[in-house]
Short mmCIF file of C-alpha atoms and ligand atoms in Angstrom, two decimals:
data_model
loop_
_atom_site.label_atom_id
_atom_site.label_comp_id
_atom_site.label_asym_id
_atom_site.label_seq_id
_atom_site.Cartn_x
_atom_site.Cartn_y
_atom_site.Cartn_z
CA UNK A 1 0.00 0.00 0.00
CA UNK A 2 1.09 3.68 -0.88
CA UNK A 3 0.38 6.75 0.15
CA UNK A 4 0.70 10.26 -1.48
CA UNK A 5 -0.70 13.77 -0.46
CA UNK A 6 -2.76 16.23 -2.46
CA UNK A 7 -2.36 19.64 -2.15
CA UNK A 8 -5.53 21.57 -3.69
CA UNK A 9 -5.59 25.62 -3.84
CA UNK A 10 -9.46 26.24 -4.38
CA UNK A 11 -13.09 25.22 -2.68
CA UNK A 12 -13.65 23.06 -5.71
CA UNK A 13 -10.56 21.44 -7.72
CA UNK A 14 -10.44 18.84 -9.71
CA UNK A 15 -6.65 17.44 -9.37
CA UNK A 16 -4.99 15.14 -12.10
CA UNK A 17 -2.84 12.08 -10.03
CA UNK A 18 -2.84 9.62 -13.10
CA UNK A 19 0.58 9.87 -13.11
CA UNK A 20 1.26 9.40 -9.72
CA UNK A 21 -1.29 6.49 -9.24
CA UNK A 22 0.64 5.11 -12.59
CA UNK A 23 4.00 5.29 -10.41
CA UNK A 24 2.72 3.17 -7.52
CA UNK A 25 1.92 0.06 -10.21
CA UNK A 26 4.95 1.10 -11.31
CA UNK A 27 7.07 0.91 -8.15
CA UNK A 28 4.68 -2.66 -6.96
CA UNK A 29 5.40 -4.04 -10.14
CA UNK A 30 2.30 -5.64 -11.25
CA UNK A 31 2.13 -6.11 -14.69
CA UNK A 32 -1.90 -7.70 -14.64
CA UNK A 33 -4.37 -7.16 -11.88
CA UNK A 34 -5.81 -3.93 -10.50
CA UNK A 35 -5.42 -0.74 -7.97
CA UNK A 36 -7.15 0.67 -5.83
CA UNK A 37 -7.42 4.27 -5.19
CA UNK A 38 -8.80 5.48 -1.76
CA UNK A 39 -9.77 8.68 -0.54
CA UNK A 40 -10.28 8.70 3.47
CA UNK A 41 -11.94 12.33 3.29
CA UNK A 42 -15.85 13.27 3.58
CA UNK A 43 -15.48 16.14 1.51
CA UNK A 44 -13.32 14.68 -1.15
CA UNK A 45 -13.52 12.23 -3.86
CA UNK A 46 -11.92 10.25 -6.55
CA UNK A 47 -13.42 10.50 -10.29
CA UNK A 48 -12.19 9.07 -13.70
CA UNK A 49 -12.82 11.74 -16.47
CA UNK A 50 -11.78 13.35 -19.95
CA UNK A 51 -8.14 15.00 -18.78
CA UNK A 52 -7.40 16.46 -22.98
CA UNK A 53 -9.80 19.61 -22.07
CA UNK A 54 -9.95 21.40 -19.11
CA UNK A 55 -12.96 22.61 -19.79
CA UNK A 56 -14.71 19.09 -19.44
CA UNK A 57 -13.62 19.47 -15.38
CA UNK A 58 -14.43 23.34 -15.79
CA UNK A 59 -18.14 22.08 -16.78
CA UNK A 60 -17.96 18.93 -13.87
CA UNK A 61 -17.60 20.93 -11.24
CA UNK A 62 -20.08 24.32 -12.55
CA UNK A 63 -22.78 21.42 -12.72
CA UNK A 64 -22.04 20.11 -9.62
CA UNK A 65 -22.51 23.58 -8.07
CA UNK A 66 -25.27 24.22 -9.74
CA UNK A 67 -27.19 21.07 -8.66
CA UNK A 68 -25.50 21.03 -5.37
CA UNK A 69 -25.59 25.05 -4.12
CA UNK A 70 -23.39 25.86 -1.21
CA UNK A 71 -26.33 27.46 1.13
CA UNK A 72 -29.47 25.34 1.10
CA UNK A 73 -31.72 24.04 3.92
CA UNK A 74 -28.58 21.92 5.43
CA UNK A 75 -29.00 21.06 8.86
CA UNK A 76 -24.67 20.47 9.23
CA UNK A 77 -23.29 23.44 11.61
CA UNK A 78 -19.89 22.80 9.78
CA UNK A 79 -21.35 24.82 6.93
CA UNK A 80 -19.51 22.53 4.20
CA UNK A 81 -22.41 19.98 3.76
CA UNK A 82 -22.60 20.62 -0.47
CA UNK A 83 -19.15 19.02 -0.42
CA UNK A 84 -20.14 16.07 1.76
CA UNK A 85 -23.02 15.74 -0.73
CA UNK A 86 -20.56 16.36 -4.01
CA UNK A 87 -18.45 13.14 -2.33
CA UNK A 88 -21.36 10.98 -1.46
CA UNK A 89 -22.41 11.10 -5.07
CA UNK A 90 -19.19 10.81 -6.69
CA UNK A 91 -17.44 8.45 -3.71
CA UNK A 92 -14.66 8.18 -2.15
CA UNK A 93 -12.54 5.23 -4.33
CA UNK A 94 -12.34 3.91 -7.69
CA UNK A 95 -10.81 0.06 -9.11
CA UNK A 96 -8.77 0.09 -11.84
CA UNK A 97 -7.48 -2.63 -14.26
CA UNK A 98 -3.91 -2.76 -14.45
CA UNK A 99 -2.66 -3.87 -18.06
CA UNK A 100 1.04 -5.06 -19.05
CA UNK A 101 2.41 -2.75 -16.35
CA UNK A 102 0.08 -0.15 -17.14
CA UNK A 103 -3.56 1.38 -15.61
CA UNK A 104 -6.28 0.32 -18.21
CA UNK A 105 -7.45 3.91 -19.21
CA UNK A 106 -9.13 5.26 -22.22
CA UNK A 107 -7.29 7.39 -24.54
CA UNK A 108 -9.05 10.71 -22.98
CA UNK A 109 -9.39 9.50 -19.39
CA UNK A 110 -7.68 10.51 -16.25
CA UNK A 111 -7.60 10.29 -12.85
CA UNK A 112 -8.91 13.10 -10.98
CA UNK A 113 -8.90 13.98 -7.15
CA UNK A 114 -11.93 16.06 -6.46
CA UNK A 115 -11.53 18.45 -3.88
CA UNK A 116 -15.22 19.63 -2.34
CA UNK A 117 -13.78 21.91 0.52
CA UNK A 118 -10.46 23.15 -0.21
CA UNK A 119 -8.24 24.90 -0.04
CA UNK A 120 -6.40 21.58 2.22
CA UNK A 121 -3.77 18.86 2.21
CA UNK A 122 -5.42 15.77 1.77
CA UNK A 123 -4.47 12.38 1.32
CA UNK A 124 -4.64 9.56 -1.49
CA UNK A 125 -4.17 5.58 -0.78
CA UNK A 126 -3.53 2.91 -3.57
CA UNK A 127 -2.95 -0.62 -3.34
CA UNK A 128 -2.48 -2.50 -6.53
CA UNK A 129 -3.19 -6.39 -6.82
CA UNK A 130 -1.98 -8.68 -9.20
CA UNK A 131 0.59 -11.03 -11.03
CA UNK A 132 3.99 -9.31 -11.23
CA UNK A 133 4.74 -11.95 -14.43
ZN1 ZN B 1 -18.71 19.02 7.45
#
C-alpha cells in the first residue's frame, strides 16, 4: 500500500494524479491485476474523467454547483455539507485494471482527485493487486 498527499488551492478542484497512481503500479510491479485508489476524506472524492480539455472538469464541477448550491436548507453546523453531498455522489474510491504494467485507461481518461472543501492537504491511498509476471 502507498500513500501520497494532495495539495488543492481552491473550494472546488479537480486534481490530475494519473501519473502518480501510474508510479505506484509502477514501483509494486504488477504487470496484470488492479489498484485501488482510496480517498479517506468526507469532503473529497476520486473521479475518472476526460483530462485532454480542461474545460470538461471546468463544466464537472459548474454542474455540480449548480445542482448542489453551497447554502441550502442543510442542517450540518460545519457549513460545508454541499461538499459532503458532491463526495457521497461521486465516492470516495475507484478500481482500476492494471494492463502489461500499465492502468487500463481510455485514450481521454484521467484520474482526478476532487476536492469539495479546499483549499487543504489531503491524502490519497492505492494498493495494486496482481501477477507481477
Ligand atoms: Zn462538514
Amino acid at each position: 500500500m502507498k500513500e501520497f498527499t494532495v495539495r488543492s488551492e481552491q473550494r472546488n478542484q479537480m486534481i490530475d494524479i494519473t501519473r502518480e497512481v501510474q508510479r505506484v503500479v509502477e514501483h509494486e510491479g504488477v504487470k496484470d491485476g488492479m489498484a485501488v485508489i482510496y480517498v479517506p476524506h468526507t469532503t473529497a472524492a476520486v473521479v475518472i474523467n476526460e483530462g485532454a480539455d480542461p474545460d470538461v472538469q471546468r463544466d464537472i464541477m459548474a454542474t455540480l454547483q449548480k445542482l448542489i448550491p453551497g447554502q441550502s436548507d442543510y442542517r450540518h453546523l460545519e457549513g460545508n455539507s454541499d461538499a459532503h453531498i458532491k463526495s457521497a455522489l461521486i465516492g470516495c474510491s475507484q478500481t482500476l485494471l492494471v494492463k502489461e504494467g500499465r492502468l487500463l485507461l481510455g485514450t481521454w481518461q484521467h484520474i482526478f482527485f476532487f476536492e469539495g472543501d479546499g483549499p487543504r492537504t489531503r491524502r490519497v491511498f492505492v494498493n495494486v493487486f496482481g501477477k507481477s509476471e
